[in-house]
Short mmCIF file of C-alpha atoms and ligand atoms in Angstrom, two decimals:
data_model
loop_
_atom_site.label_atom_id
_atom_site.label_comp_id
_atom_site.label_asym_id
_atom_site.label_seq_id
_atom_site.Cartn_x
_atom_site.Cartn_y
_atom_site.Cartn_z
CA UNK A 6 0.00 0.00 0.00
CA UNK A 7 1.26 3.30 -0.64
CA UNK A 8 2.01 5.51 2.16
CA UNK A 9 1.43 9.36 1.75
CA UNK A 10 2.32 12.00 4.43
CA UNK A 11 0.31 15.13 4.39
CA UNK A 12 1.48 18.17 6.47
CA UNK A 13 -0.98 21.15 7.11
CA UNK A 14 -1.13 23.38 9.91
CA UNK A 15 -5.09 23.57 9.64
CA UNK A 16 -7.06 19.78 11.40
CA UNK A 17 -9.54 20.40 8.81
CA UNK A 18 -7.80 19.74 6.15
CA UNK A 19 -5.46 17.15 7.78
CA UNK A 20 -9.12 15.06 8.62
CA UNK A 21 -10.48 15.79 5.15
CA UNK A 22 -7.40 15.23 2.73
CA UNK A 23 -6.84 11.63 5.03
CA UNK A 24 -10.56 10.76 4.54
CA UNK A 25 -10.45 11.45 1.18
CA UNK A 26 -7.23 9.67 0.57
CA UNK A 27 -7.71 6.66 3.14
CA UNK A 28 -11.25 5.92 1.31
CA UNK A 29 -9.23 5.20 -2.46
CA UNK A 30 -6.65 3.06 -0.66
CA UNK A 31 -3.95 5.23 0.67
CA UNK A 32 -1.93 4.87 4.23
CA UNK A 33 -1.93 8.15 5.28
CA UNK A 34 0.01 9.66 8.18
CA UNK A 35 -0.39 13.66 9.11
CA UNK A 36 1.57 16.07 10.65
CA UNK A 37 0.02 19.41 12.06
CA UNK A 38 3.92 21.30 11.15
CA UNK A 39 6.68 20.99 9.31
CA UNK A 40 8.76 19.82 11.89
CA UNK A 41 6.76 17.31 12.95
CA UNK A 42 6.63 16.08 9.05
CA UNK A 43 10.17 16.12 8.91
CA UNK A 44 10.29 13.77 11.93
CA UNK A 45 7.89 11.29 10.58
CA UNK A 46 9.82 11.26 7.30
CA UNK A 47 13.03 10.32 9.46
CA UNK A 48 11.04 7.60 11.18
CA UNK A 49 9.70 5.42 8.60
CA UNK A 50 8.74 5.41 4.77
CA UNK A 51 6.65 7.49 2.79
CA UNK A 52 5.90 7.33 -1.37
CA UNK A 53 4.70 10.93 -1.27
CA UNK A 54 4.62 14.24 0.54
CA UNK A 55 2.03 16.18 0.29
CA UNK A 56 3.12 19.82 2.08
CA UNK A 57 0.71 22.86 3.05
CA UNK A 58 2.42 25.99 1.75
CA UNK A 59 1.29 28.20 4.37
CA UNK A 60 1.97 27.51 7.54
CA UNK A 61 3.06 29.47 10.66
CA UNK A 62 6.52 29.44 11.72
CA UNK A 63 8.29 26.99 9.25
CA UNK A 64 6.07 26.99 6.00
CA UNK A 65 5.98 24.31 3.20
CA UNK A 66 8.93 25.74 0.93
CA UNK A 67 11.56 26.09 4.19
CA UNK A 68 10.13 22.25 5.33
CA UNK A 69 11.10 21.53 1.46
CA UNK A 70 14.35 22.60 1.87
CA UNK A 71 15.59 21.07 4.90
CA UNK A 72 13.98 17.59 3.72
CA UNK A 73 16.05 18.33 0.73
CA UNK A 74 19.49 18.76 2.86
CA UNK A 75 18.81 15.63 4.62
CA UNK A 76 20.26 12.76 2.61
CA UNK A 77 18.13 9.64 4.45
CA UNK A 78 14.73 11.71 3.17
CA UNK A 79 15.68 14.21 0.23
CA UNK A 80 14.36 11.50 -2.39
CA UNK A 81 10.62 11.86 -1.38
CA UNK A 82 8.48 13.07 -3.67
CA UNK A 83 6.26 16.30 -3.04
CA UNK A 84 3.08 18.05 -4.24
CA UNK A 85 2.18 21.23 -2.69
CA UNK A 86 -1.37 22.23 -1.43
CA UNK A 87 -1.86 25.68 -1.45
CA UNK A 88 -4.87 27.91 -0.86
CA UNK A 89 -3.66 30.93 -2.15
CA UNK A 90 -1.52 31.60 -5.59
CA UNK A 91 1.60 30.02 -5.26
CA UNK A 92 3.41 32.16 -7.82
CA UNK A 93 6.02 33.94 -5.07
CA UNK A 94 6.71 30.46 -4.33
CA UNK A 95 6.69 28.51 -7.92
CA UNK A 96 10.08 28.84 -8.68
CA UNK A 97 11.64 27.90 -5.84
CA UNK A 98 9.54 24.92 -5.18
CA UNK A 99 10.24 23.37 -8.96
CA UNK A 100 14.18 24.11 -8.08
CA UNK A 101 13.15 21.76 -4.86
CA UNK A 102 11.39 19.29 -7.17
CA UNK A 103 7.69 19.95 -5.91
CA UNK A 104 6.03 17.77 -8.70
CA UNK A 105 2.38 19.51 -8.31
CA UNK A 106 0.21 22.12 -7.00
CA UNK A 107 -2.90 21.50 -5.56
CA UNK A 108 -5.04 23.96 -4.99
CA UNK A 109 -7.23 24.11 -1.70
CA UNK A 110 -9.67 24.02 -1.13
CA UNK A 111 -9.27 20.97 -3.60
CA UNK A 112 -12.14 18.25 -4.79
CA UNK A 113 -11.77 15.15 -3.51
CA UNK A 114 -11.68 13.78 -7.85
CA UNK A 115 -8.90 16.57 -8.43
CA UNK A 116 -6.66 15.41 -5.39
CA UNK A 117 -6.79 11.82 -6.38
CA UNK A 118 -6.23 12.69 -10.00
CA UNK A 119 -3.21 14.84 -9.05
CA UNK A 120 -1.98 12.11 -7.03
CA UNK A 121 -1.72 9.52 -9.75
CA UNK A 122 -0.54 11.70 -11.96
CA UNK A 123 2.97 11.98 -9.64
CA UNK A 124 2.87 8.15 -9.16
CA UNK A 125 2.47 7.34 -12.88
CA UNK A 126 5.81 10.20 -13.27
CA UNK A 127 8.76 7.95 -14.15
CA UNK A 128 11.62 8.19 -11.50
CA UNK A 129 13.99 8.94 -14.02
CA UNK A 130 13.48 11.51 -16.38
CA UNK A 131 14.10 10.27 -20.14
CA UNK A 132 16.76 11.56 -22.27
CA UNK A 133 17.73 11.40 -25.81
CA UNK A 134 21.38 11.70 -27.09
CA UNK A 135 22.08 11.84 -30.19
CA UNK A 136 25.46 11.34 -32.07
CA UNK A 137 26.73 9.24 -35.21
CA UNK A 138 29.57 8.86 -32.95
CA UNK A 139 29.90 5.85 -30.62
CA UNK A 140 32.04 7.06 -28.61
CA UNK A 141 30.75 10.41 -28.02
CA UNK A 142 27.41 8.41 -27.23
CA UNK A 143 28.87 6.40 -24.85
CA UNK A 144 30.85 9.37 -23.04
CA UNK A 145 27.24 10.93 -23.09
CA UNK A 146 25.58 7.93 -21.49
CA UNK A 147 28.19 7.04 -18.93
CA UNK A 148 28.00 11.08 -18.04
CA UNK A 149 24.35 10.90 -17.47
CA UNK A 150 23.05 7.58 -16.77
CA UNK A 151 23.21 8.33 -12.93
CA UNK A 152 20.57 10.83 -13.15
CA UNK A 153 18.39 9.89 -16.19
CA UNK A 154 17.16 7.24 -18.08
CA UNK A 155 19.18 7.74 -20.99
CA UNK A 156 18.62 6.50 -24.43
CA UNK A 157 20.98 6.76 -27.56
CA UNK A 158 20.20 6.83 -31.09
CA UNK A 159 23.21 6.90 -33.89
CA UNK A 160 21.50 9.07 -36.73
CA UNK A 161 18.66 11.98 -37.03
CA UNK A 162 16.31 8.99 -38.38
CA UNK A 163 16.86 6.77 -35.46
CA UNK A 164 15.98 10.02 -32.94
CA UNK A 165 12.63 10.35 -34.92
CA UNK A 166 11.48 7.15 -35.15
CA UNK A 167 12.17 6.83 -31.17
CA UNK A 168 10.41 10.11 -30.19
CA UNK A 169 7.51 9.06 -32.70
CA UNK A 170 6.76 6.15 -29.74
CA UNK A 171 8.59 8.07 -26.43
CA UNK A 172 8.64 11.62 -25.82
CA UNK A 173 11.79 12.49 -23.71
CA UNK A 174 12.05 14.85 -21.43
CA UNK A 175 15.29 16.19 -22.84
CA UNK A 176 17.40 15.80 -26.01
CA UNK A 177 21.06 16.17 -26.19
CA UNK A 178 21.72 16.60 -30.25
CA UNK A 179 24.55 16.38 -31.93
CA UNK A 180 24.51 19.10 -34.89
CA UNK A 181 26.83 18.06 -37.20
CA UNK A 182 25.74 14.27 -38.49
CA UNK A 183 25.73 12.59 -42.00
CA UNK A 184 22.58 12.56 -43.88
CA UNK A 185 20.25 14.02 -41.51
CA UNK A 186 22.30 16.61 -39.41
CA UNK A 187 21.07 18.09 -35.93
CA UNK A 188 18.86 20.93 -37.23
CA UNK A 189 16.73 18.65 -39.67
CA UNK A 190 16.78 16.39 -37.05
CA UNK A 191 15.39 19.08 -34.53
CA UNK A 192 12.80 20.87 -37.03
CA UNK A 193 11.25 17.26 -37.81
CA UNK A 194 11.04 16.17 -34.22
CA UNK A 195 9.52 19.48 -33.32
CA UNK A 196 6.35 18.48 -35.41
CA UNK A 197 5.49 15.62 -34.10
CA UNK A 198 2.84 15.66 -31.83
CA UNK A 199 3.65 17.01 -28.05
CA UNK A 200 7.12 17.56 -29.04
CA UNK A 201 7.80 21.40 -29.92
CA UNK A 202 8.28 22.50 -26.31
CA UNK A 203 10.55 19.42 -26.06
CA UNK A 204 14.06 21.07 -24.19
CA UNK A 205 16.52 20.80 -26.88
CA UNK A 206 20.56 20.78 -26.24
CA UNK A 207 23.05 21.15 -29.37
CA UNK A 208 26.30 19.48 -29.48
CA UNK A 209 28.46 21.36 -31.56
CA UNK A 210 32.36 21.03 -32.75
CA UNK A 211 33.26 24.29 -33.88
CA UNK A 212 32.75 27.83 -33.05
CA UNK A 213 29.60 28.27 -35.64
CA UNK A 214 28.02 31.59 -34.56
CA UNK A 215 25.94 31.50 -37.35
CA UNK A 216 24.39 28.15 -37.31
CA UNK A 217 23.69 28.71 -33.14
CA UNK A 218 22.18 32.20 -33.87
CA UNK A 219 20.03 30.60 -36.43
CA UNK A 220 19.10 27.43 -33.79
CA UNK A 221 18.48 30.08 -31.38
CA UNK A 222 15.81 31.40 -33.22
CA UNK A 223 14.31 28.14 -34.30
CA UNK A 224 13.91 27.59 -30.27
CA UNK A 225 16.93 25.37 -29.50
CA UNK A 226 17.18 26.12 -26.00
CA UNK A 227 21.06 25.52 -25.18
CA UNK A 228 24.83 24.64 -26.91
CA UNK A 229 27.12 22.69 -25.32
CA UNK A 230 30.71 22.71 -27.04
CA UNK A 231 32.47 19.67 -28.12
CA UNK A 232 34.99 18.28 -26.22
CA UNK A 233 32.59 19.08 -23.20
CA UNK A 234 33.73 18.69 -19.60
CA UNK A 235 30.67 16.76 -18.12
CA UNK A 236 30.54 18.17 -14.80
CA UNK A 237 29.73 21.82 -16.85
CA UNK A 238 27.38 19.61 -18.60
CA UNK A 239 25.54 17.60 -16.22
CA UNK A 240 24.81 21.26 -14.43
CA UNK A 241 23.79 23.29 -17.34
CA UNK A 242 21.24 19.94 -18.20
CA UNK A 243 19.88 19.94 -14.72
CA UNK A 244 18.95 24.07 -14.97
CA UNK A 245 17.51 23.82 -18.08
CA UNK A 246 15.70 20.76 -17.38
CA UNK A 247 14.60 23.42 -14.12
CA UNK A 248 13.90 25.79 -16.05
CA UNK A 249 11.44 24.01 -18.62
CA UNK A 250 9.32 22.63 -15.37
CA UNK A 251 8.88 26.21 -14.34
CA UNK A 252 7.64 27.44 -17.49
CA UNK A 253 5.55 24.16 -17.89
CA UNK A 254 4.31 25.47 -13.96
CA UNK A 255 4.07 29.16 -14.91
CA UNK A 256 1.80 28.07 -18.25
CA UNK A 257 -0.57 26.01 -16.31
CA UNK A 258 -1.04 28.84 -13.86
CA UNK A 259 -1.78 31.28 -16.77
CA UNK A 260 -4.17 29.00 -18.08
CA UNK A 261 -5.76 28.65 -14.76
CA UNK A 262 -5.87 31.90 -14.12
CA UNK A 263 -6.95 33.15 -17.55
CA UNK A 264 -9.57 30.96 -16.97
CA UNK A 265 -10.46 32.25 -13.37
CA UNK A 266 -10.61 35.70 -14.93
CA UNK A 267 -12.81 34.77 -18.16
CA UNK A 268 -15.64 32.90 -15.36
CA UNK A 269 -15.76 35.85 -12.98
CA UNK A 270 -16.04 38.51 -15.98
CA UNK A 271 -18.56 35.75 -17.09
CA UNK A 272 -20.03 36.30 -13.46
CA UNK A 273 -19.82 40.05 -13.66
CA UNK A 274 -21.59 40.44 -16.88
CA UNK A 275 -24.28 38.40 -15.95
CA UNK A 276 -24.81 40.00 -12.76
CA UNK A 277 -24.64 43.42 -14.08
CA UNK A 278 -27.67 41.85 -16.75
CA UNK A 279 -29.71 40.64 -14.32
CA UNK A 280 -29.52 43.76 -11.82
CA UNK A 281 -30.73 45.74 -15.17
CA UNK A 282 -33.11 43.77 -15.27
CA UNK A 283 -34.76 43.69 -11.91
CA UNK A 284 -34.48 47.98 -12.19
CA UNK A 285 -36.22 47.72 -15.65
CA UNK A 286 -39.33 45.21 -14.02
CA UNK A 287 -39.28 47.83 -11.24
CA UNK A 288 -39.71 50.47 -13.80
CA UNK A 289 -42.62 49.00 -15.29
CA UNK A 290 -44.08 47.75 -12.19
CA UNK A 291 -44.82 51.41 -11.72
CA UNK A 292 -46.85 51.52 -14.85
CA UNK A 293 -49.61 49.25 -14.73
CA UNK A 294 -50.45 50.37 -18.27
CA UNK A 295 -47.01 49.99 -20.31
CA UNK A 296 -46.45 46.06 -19.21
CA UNK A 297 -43.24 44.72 -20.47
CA UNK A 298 -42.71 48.13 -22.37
CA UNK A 299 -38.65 48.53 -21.06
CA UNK A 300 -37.77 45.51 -22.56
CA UNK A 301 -39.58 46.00 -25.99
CA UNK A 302 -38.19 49.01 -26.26
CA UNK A 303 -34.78 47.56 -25.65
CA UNK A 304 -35.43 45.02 -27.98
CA UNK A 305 -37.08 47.03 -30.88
CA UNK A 306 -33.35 49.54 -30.22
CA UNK A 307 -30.92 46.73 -30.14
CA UNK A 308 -32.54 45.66 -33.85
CA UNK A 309 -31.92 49.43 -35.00
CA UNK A 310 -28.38 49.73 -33.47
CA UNK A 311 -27.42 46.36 -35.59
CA UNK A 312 -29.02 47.22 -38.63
CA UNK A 313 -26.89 50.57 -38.09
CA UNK A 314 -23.90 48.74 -38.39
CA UNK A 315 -23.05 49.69 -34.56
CA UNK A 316 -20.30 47.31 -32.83
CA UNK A 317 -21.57 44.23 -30.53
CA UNK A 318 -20.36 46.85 -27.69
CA UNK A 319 -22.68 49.87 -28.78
CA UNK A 320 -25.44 47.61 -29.69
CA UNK A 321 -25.16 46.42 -25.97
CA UNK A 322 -24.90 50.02 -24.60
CA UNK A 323 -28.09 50.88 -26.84
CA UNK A 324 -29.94 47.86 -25.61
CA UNK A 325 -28.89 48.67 -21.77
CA UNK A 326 -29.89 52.26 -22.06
CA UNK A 327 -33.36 51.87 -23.87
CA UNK A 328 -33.79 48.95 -21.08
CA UNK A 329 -33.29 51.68 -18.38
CA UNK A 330 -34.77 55.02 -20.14
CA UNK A 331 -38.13 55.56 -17.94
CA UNK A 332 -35.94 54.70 -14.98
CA UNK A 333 -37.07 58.70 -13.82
CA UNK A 334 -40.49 57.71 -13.66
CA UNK A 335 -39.93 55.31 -9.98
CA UNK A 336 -39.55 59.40 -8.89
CA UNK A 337 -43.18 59.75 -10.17
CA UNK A 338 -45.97 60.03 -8.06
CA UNK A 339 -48.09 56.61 -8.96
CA UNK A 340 -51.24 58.44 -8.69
CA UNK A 341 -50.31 61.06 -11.61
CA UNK A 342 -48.73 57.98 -13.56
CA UNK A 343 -51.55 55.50 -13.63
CA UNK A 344 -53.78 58.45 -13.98
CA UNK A 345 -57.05 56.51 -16.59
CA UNK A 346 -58.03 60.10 -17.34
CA UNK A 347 -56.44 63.51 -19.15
CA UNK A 348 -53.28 64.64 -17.47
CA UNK A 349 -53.90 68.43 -15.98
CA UNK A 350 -51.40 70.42 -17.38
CA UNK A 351 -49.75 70.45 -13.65
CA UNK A 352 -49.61 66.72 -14.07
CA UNK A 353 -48.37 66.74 -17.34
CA UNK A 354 -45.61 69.03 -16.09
CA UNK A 355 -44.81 66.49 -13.24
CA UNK A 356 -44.73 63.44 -15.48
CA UNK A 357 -42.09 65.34 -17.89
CA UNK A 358 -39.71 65.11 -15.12
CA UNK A 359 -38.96 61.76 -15.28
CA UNK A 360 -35.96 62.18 -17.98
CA UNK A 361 -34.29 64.46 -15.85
CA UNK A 362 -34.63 62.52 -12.79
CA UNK A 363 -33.68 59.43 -14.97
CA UNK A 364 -30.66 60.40 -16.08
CA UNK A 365 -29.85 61.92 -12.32
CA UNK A 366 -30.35 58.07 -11.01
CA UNK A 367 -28.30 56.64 -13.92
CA UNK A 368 -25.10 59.03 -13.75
CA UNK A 369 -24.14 56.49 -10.83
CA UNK A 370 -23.61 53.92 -13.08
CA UNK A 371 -20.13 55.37 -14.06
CA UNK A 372 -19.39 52.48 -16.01
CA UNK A 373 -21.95 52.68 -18.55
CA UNK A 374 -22.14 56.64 -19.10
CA UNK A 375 -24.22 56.17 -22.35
CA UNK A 376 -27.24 55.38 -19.66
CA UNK A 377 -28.05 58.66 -18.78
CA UNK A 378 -27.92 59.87 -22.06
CA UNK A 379 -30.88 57.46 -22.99
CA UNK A 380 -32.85 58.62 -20.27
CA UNK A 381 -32.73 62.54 -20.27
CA UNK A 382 -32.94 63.27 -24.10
CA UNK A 383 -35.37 60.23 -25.25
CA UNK A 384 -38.29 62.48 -25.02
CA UNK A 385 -36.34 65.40 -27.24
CA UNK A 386 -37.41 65.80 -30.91
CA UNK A 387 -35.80 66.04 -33.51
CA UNK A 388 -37.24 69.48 -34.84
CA UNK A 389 -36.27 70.77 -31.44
CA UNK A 390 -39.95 71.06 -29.32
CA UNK A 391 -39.32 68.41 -27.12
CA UNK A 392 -38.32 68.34 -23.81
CA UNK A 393 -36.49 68.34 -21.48
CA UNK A 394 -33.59 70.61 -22.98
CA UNK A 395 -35.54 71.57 -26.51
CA UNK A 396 -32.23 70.05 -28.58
CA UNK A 397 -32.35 70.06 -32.32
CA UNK A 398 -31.43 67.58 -34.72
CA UNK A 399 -28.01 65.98 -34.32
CA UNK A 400 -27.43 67.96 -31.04
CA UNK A 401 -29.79 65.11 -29.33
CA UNK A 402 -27.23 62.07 -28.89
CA UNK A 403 -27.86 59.07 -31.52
CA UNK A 404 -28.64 57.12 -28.39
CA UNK A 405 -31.55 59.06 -27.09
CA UNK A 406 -32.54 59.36 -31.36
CA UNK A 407 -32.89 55.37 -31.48
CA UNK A 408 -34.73 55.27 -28.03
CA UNK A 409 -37.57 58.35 -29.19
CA UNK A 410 -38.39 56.21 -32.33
CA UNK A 411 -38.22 52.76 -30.59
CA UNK A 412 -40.32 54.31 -27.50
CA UNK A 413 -42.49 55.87 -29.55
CA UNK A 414 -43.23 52.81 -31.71
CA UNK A 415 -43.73 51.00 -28.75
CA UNK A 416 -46.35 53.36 -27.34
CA UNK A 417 -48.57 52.78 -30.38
CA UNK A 418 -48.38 49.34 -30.83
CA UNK A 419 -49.04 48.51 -27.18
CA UNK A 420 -52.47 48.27 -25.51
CA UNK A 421 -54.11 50.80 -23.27
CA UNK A 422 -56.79 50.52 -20.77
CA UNK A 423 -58.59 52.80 -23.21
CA UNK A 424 -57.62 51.36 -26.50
CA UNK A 425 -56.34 47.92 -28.20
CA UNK A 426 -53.03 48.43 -29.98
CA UNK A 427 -53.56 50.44 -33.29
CA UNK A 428 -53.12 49.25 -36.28
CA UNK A 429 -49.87 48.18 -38.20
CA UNK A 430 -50.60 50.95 -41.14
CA UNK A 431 -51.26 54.00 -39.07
CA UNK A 432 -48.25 52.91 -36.55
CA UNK A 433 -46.51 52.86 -39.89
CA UNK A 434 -47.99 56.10 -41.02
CA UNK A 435 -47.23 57.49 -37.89
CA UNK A 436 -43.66 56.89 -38.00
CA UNK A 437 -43.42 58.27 -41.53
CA UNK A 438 -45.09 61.59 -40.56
CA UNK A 439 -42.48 62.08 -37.68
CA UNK A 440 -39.90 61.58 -40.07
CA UNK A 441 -37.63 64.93 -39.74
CA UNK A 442 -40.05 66.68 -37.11
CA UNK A 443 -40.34 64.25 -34.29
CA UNK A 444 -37.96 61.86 -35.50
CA UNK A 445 -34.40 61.21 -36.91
CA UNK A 446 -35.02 60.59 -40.50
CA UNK A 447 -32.36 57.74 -41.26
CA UNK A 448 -33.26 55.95 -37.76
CA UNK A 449 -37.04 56.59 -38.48
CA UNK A 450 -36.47 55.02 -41.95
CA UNK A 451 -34.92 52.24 -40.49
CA UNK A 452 -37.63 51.42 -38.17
CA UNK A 453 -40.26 52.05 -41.37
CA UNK A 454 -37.88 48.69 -43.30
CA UNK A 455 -38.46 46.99 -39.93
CA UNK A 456 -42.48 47.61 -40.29
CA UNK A 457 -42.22 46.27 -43.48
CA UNK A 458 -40.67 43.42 -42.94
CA UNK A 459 -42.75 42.54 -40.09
CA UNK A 460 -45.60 41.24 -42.57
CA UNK A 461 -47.53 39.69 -39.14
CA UNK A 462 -47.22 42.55 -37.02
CA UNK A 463 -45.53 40.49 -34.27
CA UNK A 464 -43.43 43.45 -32.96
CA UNK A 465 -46.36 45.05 -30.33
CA UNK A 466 -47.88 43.65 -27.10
CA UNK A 467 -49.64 40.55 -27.41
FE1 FE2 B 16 -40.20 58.20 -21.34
#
């Protein structure tokens, strides 16, 4: 059975993580510090480590270190948990060897995943020399074969056809061979499937500054001059080999990140929709005689905005602000609102207060400035007698333009208490009279192309 040692400094997660472990067929010992880990290490066997990051007075990266300086335990493998981003610590925890990060708190599926994913790693890491010379292969494998699993191939074509079935870990490449030299070799193996971040070392026997600069580029990652001293060697290997596991660690925590950041905008957005929304039901709410009005408005604006040509960002910030433009009217007295009868002209007065009042409750909404826009100059016309600030033709923002003919479409085709919705043709007819008076011509034409097309009259209130 295999026996894994989990150090934490919170119970919680010591109980949970040995539940969770214990219950797939784990022996699990814990430790509540990192001295009391390193104890248990001394004191009998353990297959893996798995070390809490944080923890008070000797966390998981200085318990890493001293296991690492103690020759009887420095072998054991280690994951880290961590419940915050590890990226302060990421580099030096792959320089200790940390083989994962799991992040708390963690699912019980993703810890045992994680966990058989460091079992299944080999103990050696593979690597690949290649050289048509036998006994620079041999000098090669006798340098490395104490720290890798090291396999030789003679020729370019024998490299290929081996990492066609294995991929190594690392290659050591000889540059100059017959028939298939070191670079072909490289640019074919770099095809193959899972192979182009493959760490690539060139063995070279002259000084070639050309050819390296050229490599370089390709995305060889090191040269190593022939006759090499392997002591030089074996460390320059073991930092790039480093290296390429913390840039393996640093793109998984991008990803995971990027991701993070993509589901909370995700979150945002949808938030931001659905508070919109509850403001725009509370807006109609108020009106007991314009049900569902906000959002046909909205909708019958967002269908002018696109057939404007306006980006998927305007059309958005149309279809927001038309959602929101009678927000004023929540400042209007209900009684004067819901009024069956003629307005006085003292009521009328009242109820033309509600743009100004709008916009005043939108300006909050600092993100989305085109919102009060919508609201204060919907009721403006384009001939100039409208209200509340009289502006004349393109003085009135396009926004508020779009939301006058879309409103005032609505208002038509909607039923009153007093009266069913009118007909398509005078809606139509309507429209077409405003055109250059009331309305924006080219927006007001639009709309007319949307009448038309609408051969059922499904855009009014059912
Ligand atoms: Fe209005």
């Amino acid at each position: 059975m295999k026996r894994i040692l989990v150090v934490d400094d919170e119970d919680m997660n010591l109980m949970s993580t040995k539940f969770i472990l214990s219950k797939t067929g784990y022996e699990v010992e814990t430790a509540d510090s990192g001295a009391k880990g390193i104890e248990l290490l001394k004191e009998s066997k353990f297959d893996l480590l798995l070390l809490d990051v944080e923890m008070p007075e000797m966390n998981g990266i200085e318990t890493l270190r001293i296991i690492r300086s103690i020759p009887a335990i420095a072998d054991i493998k280690v994951s880290f948990l961590t419940a915050s981003s590890s990226q302060e610590h990421l580099a030096e925890a792959v320089h200790l060897g940390a083989k994962e990060f799991i992040k708390k708190p963690c699912m019980p599926d993703e810890l045992i995943k994680t966990i058989e994913k460091t079992y299944e790693e080999r103990n050696d890491l593979v690597m690949l020399v290649v050289d048509d010379e036998p006994l620079n292969l041999e000098l090669l494998r006798m340098t490395f074969e104490s720290s890798y699993h090291v396999e030789c191939a003679s020729s370019g074509k024998e490299a290929v056809a081996f990492v066609k079935n294995n991929i190594p870990d690392i290659i050591i490449l000889d540059l100059n061979m017959p028939f298939m030299d070191g670079n072909e070799t490289y640019e074919t193996i770099k095809k193959i499937d899972g192979c182009s971040n493959i760490p690539v070392v060139f063995l070279t026997a002259y000084d070639d500054e050309e050819t390296e600069i050229e490599l370089f580029r390709a995305g060889a990652m090191e040269f190593i001059s022939k006759p090499f001293i392997p002591e030089i060697m074996k460390e320059r290997i073991r930092r790039l080999i480093e290296l390429t596991n913390l840039r393996n660690v640093l793109h998984e925590e991008v990803l995971r990140k990027t991701n993070d950041l993509v589901n909370s905008n995700r979150k945002i957005k949808k938030l931001s929709e659905q508070i919109i929304q509850a403001l725009t039901s509370a807006i109609d709410e108020k009106d007991t005689y314009t049900n569902g009005h906000s959002n046909r408005v909205a909708a019958y604006a967002k269908e002018i905005a696109v057939r404007m040509g306006k980006s998927e960002e305007e059309v958005n910030d149309i279809f927001y602000a038309a959602m929101l433009h009678d927000v004023g009217k929540i400042g209007i007295d209900n009684v004067i609102i819901n009024k069956p009868g003629k307005l006085t002209a003292e009521e009328y007065d009242e109820i033309k207060q509600h743009p100004v009042k709008g916009s005043t409750i939108l300006k909050q909404i600092s993100e989305l400035p085109s919102l009060p826009c919508g609201a204060r100059w919907h009721h403006e016309r384009y001939d100039g007698a409208g209200y509340p600030d009289g502006l004349k033709g393109e003085d009135i923002p396009e926004i508020a333009r779009i939301i006058c003919v879309a409103d005032c479409y609505d208002a038509m085709s909607s039923n009153r208490s007093y009266r069913k919705a009118l007909p398509q043709e005078v809606v139509r007819s309507e429209i077409e009279n405003g055109m250059g008076t009331q309305f924006d011509p080219d927006i007001a034409a639009i709309m007319l192309k949307m009448i038309d097309e609408d051969k059922n009259y499904v855009m009014r209130e059912k």
